[in-house]
PDB file of C-alpha atoms in Angstrom:
ATOM      1  CA  MET A   1      96.065  71.239  91.524  1.00 41.00           C
ATOM      2  CA  THR A   2      92.619  72.707  91.128  1.00 42.00           C
ATOM      3  CA  THR A   3      91.063  74.654  88.333  1.00 41.00           C
ATOM      4  CA  SER A   4      88.024  76.815  88.680  1.00 47.00           C
ATOM      5  CA  SER A   5      86.494  80.145  87.802  1.00 50.00           C
ATOM      6  CA  ASP A   6      89.139  81.603  90.108  1.00 52.00           C
ATOM      7  CA  ASP A   7      91.629  81.173  87.257  1.00 56.00           C
ATOM      8  CA  ALA A   8      90.151  84.349  85.696  1.00 65.00           C
ATOM      9  CA  ALA A   9      91.103  86.381  88.802  1.00 75.00           C
ATOM     10  CA  ARG A  10      94.625  87.710  89.214  1.00 89.00           C
ATOM     11  CA  PRO A  11      96.131  86.259  92.369  1.00 94.00           C
ATOM     12  CA  VAL A  12      98.460  88.268  94.570  1.00 96.00           C
ATOM     13  CA  PRO A  13     101.356  87.014  96.717  1.00 97.00           C
ATOM     14  CA  VAL A  14     100.755  86.232 100.383  1.00 97.00           C
ATOM     15  CA  ARG A  15     102.846  84.517 103.037  1.00 97.00           C
ATOM     16  CA  VAL A  16     101.381  81.251 104.306  1.00 96.00           C
ATOM     17  CA  VAL A  17     102.460  79.921 107.668  1.00 95.00           C
ATOM     18  CA  LEU A  18     103.069  76.175 107.523  1.00 92.00           C
ATOM     19  CA  PRO A  19     102.664  74.204 110.787  1.00 91.00           C
ATOM     20  CA  ALA A  20     105.646  72.996 112.762  1.00 91.00           C
ATOM     21  CA  ASP A  21     106.438  69.266 112.591  1.00 90.00           C
ATOM     22  CA  PRO A  22     107.752  68.085 115.965  1.00 90.00           C
ATOM     23  CA  LEU A  23     108.478  64.594 114.654  1.00 92.00           C
ATOM     24  CA  LEU A  24     110.917  65.968 112.094  1.00 90.00           C
ATOM     25  CA  GLY A  25     112.063  68.747 114.381  1.00 91.00           C
ATOM     26  CA  GLN A  26     110.847  71.351 111.865  1.00 91.00           C
ATOM     27  CA  PRO A  27     109.762  74.751 113.208  1.00 94.00           C
ATOM     28  CA  GLU A  28     106.886  76.749 111.741  1.00 93.00           C
ATOM     29  CA  GLN A  29     107.765  77.932 108.226  1.00 93.00           C
ATOM     30  CA  GLU A  30     106.529  80.646 105.907  1.00 94.00           C
ATOM     31  CA  VAL A  31     106.218  80.210 102.168  1.00 95.00           C
ATOM     32  CA  VAL A  32     105.026  82.694  99.548  1.00 96.00           C
ATOM     33  CA  ALA A  33     101.839  81.511  97.922  1.00 97.00           C
ATOM     34  CA  ARG A  34      99.120  83.047  95.724  1.00 97.00           C
ATOM     35  CA  LEU A  35      95.985  84.517  97.297  1.00 97.00           C
ATOM     36  CA  TRP A  36      92.925  83.785  95.159  1.00 97.00           C
ATOM     37  CA  ARG A  37      89.938  84.704  97.355  1.00 96.00           C
ATOM     38  CA  ARG A  38      88.889  85.842 100.806  1.00 96.00           C
ATOM     39  CA  ARG A  39      85.669  84.779 102.529  1.00 94.00           C
ATOM     40  CA  GLN A  40      84.226  85.878 105.840  1.00 92.00           C
ATOM     41  CA  THR A  41      82.532  83.141 107.862  1.00 88.00           C
ATOM     42  CA  GLY A  42      80.683  83.132 111.159  1.00 84.00           C
ATOM     43  CA  THR A  43      83.978  82.274 112.919  1.00 87.00           C
ATOM     44  CA  GLY A  44      86.288  84.672 111.018  1.00 90.00           C
ATOM     45  CA  TRP A  45      88.060  85.016 107.698  1.00 93.00           C
ATOM     46  CA  VAL A  46      89.379  82.233 105.477  1.00 95.00           C
ATOM     47  CA  TYR A  47      91.677  82.722 102.487  1.00 96.00           C
ATOM     48  CA  LEU A  48      91.959  80.513  99.411  1.00 97.00           C
ATOM     49  CA  VAL A  49      95.671  80.194  98.768  1.00 97.00           C
ATOM     50  CA  GLY A  50      97.600  78.399  96.056  1.00 96.00           C
ATOM     51  CA  LEU A  51     100.674  76.744  97.472  1.00 96.00           C
ATOM     52  CA  PRO A  52     103.538  75.835  95.158  1.00 94.00           C
ATOM     53  CA  SER A  53     103.883  72.106  94.748  1.00 93.00           C
ATOM     54  CA  TYR A  54     104.859  69.383  92.278  1.00 94.00           C
ATOM     55  CA  ARG A  55     102.831  66.634  90.688  1.00 93.00           C
ATOM     56  CA  GLY A  56     103.846  63.405  89.018  1.00 95.00           C
ATOM     57  CA  LEU A  57     103.098  62.781  85.356  1.00 94.00           C
ATOM     58  CA  GLU A  58     102.007  59.511  83.800  1.00 94.00           C
ATOM     59  CA  ASP A  59     105.341  59.150  82.021  1.00 96.00           C
ATOM     60  CA  GLY A  60     107.199  59.350  85.356  1.00 94.00           C
ATOM     61  CA  GLY A  61     108.152  63.015  84.990  1.00 95.00           C
ATOM     62  CA  VAL A  62     107.437  65.781  87.448  1.00 96.00           C
ATOM     63  CA  GLU A  63     106.069  69.273  86.857  1.00 96.00           C
ATOM     64  CA  ALA A  64     105.338  72.385  88.909  1.00 95.00           C
ATOM     65  CA  ALA A  65     101.803  72.583  90.237  1.00 95.00           C
ATOM     66  CA  GLU A  66      99.673  74.529  92.662  1.00 95.00           C
ATOM     67  CA  TYR A  67      97.705  73.106  95.582  1.00 95.00           C
ATOM     68  CA  ARG A  68      94.771  75.302  96.587  1.00 96.00           C
ATOM     69  CA  VAL A  69      93.465  75.213 100.121  1.00 96.00           C
ATOM     70  CA  TRP A  70      91.387  77.423 102.439  1.00 96.00           C
ATOM     71  CA  VAL A  71      93.336  78.627 105.479  1.00 96.00           C
ATOM     72  CA  ARG A  72      92.304  80.739 108.477  1.00 94.00           C
ATOM     73  CA  ALA A  73      93.377  84.358 108.601  1.00 92.00           C
ATOM     74  CA  PRO A  74      95.308  85.814 110.314  1.00 92.00           C
ATOM     75  CA  ASP A  75      96.489  82.540 111.917  1.00 92.00           C
ATOM     76  CA  HIS A  76      97.944  81.037 108.750  1.00 95.00           C
ATOM     77  CA  VAL A  77      98.579  84.000 106.424  1.00 95.00           C
ATOM     78  CA  ARG A  78     100.682  87.138 106.518  1.00 95.00           C
ATOM     79  CA  PRO A  79     100.734  90.048 104.075  1.00 95.00           C
ATOM     80  CA  VAL A  80     103.671  90.627 101.774  1.00 96.00           C
ATOM     81  CA  ASP A  81     105.069  94.164 102.114  1.00 95.00           C
ATOM     82  CA  GLY A  82     104.031  96.503  99.308  1.00 95.00           C
ATOM     83  CA  VAL A  83     101.256  94.264  97.920  1.00 94.00           C
ATOM     84  CA  ASP A  84      97.774  95.791  97.331  1.00 93.00           C
ATOM     85  CA  TYR A  85      95.109  93.304  98.460  1.00 93.00           C
ATOM     86  CA  GLY A  86      92.190  95.533  97.392  1.00 91.00           C
ATOM     87  CA  GLN A  87      91.682  93.620  94.143  1.00 92.00           C
ATOM     88  CA  VAL A  88      91.325  90.174  95.759  1.00 95.00           C
ATOM     89  CA  PRO A  89      87.764  88.839  95.340  1.00 95.00           C
ATOM     90  CA  THR A  90      86.255  89.193  98.797  1.00 94.00           C
ATOM     91  CA  GLU A  91      83.021  87.661 100.096  1.00 92.00           C
ATOM     92  CA  PRO A  92      81.901  89.373 103.302  1.00 90.00           C
ATOM     93  CA  LEU A  93      79.501  87.644 105.670  1.00 84.00           C
ATOM     94  CA  PRO A  94      76.012  88.090 104.262  1.00 80.00           C
ATOM     95  CA  PRO A  95      73.727  90.207 106.424  1.00 75.00           C
ATOM     96  CA  ALA A  96      71.632  88.278 108.912  1.00 67.00           C
ATOM     97  CA  PRO A  97      68.163  87.534 107.634  1.00 64.00           C
ATOM     98  CA  PRO A  98      65.549  89.845 109.115  1.00 65.00           C
ATOM     99  CA  THR A  99      63.487  86.895 110.345  1.00 60.00           C
ATOM    100  CA  SER A 100      64.405  83.386 111.333  1.00 61.00           C
ATOM    101  CA  VAL A 101      63.598  80.448 109.107  1.00 64.00           C
ATOM    102  CA  VAL A 102      61.209  79.123 111.761  1.00 61.00           C
ATOM    103  CA  ARG A 103      59.279  82.386 111.804  1.00 63.00           C
ATOM    104  CA  GLU A 104      59.273  82.415 108.021  1.00 65.00           C
ATOM    105  CA  VAL A 105      57.734  78.955 107.908  1.00 66.00           C
ATOM    106  CA  LEU A 106      55.370  79.254 110.838  1.00 62.00           C
ATOM    107  CA  GLY A 107      54.478  82.922 110.467  1.00 65.00           C
ATOM    108  CA  GLU A 108      54.279  85.494 113.200  1.00 65.00           C
ATOM    109  CA  ARG A 109      53.791  84.137 116.689  1.00 66.00           C
ATOM    110  CA  ARG A 110      51.167  85.469 118.963  1.00 69.00           C
ATOM    111  CA  PRO A 111      52.256  87.316 122.101  1.00 70.00           C
ATOM    112  CA  SER A 112      53.004  84.991 125.011  1.00 78.00           C
ATOM    113  CA  GLY A 113      50.675  84.852 127.967  1.00 84.00           C
ATOM    114  CA  TRP A 114      46.932  84.826 128.596  1.00 84.00           C
ATOM    115  CA  VAL A 115      44.294  87.425 129.416  1.00 89.00           C
ATOM    116  CA  LEU A 116      41.468  87.058 131.944  1.00 89.00           C
ATOM    117  CA  ALA A 117      38.061  88.574 131.170  1.00 86.00           C
ATOM    118  CA  LYS A 118      36.128  88.874 134.439  1.00 84.00           C
ATOM    119  CA  VAL A 119      32.426  88.128 134.161  1.00 78.00           C
ATOM    120  CA  ARG A 120      29.900  88.958 136.894  1.00 70.00           C
ATOM    121  CA  GLU A 121      26.531  87.270 136.536  1.00 65.00           C
ATOM    122  CA  GLY A 122      24.394  88.103 139.487  1.00 62.00           C
ATOM    123  CA  ARG A 123      25.330  86.786 142.914  1.00 66.00           C
ATOM    124  CA  GLY A 124      27.948  84.209 143.649  1.00 62.00           C
ATOM    125  CA  PRO A 125      31.628  83.813 143.026  1.00 65.00           C
ATOM    126  CA  ALA A 126      33.298  85.740 140.246  1.00 67.00           C
ATOM    127  CA  ARG A 127      33.537  84.019 136.934  1.00 82.00           C
ATOM    128  CA  GLY A 128      35.996  84.569 134.148  1.00 88.00           C
ATOM    129  CA  VAL A 129      37.078  83.560 130.671  1.00 90.00           C
ATOM    130  CA  LEU A 130      40.738  83.061 129.782  1.00 89.00           C
ATOM    131  CA  HIS A 131      41.769  84.234 126.301  1.00 88.00           C
ATOM    132  CA  ALA A 132      44.916  84.252 124.216  1.00 86.00           C
ATOM    133  CA  PRO A 133      46.208  87.834 124.196  1.00 84.00           C
ATOM    134  CA  ASP A 134      45.504  88.313 120.489  1.00 85.00           C
ATOM    135  CA  CYS A 135      41.943  86.989 120.745  1.00 86.00           C
ATOM    136  CA  GLU A 136      39.342  89.390 119.364  1.00 86.00           C
ATOM    137  CA  GLU A 137      37.136  88.759 122.429  1.00 88.00           C
ATOM    138  CA  ALA A 138      39.939  89.465 124.952  1.00 86.00           C
ATOM    139  CA  PRO A 139      39.455  92.664 126.960  1.00 87.00           C
ATOM    140  CA  GLN A 140      41.659  95.506 125.770  1.00 86.00           C
ATOM    141  CA  GLY A 141      44.295  96.700 128.255  1.00 83.00           C
ATOM    142  CA  ALA A 142      43.940  93.669 130.549  1.00 85.00           C
ATOM    143  CA  PRO A 143      47.254  92.517 132.081  1.00 87.00           C
ATOM    144  CA  LEU A 144      49.006  89.517 130.591  1.00 87.00           C
ATOM    145  CA  LEU A 145      49.140  86.481 132.860  1.00 88.00           C
ATOM    146  CA  ASP A 146      52.221  84.252 132.773  1.00 87.00           C
ATOM    147  CA  LEU A 147      51.811  80.467 132.714  1.00 86.00           C
ATOM    148  CA  GLU A 148      51.808  80.009 136.477  1.00 87.00           C
ATOM    149  CA  HIS A 149      49.133  82.645 137.055  1.00 87.00           C
ATOM    150  CA  ALA A 150      47.045  81.462 134.087  1.00 87.00           C
ATOM    151  CA  LEU A 151      47.042  77.882 135.454  1.00 87.00           C
ATOM    152  CA  HIS A 152      46.097  79.140 138.922  1.00 86.00           C
ATOM    153  CA  VAL A 153      43.143  81.100 137.444  1.00 86.00           C
ATOM    154  CA  ALA A 154      42.186  78.179 135.188  1.00 86.00           C
ATOM    155  CA  GLU A 155      41.876  75.823 138.177  1.00 87.00           C
ATOM    156  CA  ASN A 156      38.977  77.946 139.497  1.00 85.00           C
ATOM    157  CA  PRO A 157      35.699  76.145 138.641  1.00 83.00           C
ATOM    158  CA  GLY A 158      34.175  79.460 137.597  1.00 84.00           C
ATOM    159  CA  THR A 159      36.798  80.019 134.885  1.00 87.00           C
ATOM    160  CA  ARG A 160      36.206  78.941 131.296  1.00 87.00           C
ATOM    161  CA  LEU A 161      39.065  78.463 128.835  1.00 86.00           C
ATOM    162  CA  LEU A 162      38.100  79.853 125.452  1.00 83.00           C
ATOM    163  CA  THR A 163      38.815  77.289 122.722  1.00 81.00           C
ATOM    164  CA  ALA A 164      38.220  79.588 119.732  1.00 82.00           C
ATOM    165  CA  CYS A 165      41.491  81.404 120.322  1.00 82.00           C
ATOM    166  CA  GLY A 166      43.503  78.346 121.394  1.00 80.00           C
ATOM    167  CA  CYS A 167      43.662  79.077 125.093  1.00 81.00           C
ATOM    168  CA  GLY A 168      41.820  75.865 125.986  1.00 81.00           C
ATOM    169  CA  GLN A 169      44.051  73.723 123.768  1.00 82.00           C
ATOM    170  CA  GLU A 170      47.165  75.233 125.318  1.00 82.00           C
ATOM    171  CA  LEU A 171      46.287  75.102 129.012  1.00 83.00           C
ATOM    172  CA  THR A 172      44.058  71.993 129.333  1.00 81.00           C
ATOM    173  CA  PRO A 173      46.894  69.458 128.879  1.00 79.00           C
ATOM    174  CA  MET A 174      48.819  71.168 131.729  1.00 79.00           C
ATOM    175  CA  LEU A 175      45.743  71.189 133.967  1.00 79.00           C
ATOM    176  CA  SER A 176      44.456  67.684 133.272  1.00 69.00           C
ATOM    177  CA  GLY A 177      47.623  65.897 132.310  1.00 65.00           C
ATOM    178  CA  PHE A 178      48.434  64.721 128.828  1.00 54.00           C
ATOM    179  CA  ASP A 179      46.999  61.234 129.401  1.00 53.00           C
ATOM    180  CA  ARG A 180      43.425  62.498 129.563  1.00 48.00           C
ATOM    181  CA  ILE A 181      43.865  64.338 126.258  1.00 45.00           C
ATOM    182  CA  THR A 182      45.252  61.349 124.366  1.00 50.00           C
ATOM    183  CA  GLY A 183      42.909  58.838 125.964  1.00 50.00           C
ATOM    184  CA  SER A 184      45.687  56.614 127.315  1.00 47.00           C
TER     185      SER A 184
END
């Protein structure tokens, strides 16, 4: 038997489907129980039902009791004809948070990719600077490069990886190998 703040609510009757017991040769059974609450979860609804039971007393006697347990609906509960379930305390699934916990902790992420600013200084091969896309120095409207293209451009000796915006810290380990960064 359990006691809780649910005792203030008025339960309504509901049929609870008890499992079959193949060892005893018992088929599935239905008993009328009391429905205390309904709660929606990520996998469906569960109902808090009070099943009639007995409990032993210290003096050896026995008294009627109620055993409360959460059961899955509609697998283990059925309505009782003519009963209004509109007054049963119901907890719907809370709305999904607008942002993930990770984003809440880390803040907004920058757009993925890299931007190449082409630089021509006199004669010779073209030079460039790779930027993070949200870098203030990145050229506006330049196409975003994915990782493969950014690494290909970064391998060019005339390309500089800007460290102020994090581009250098992101791409250098992939170009040089992590061992050169950590000194091992």
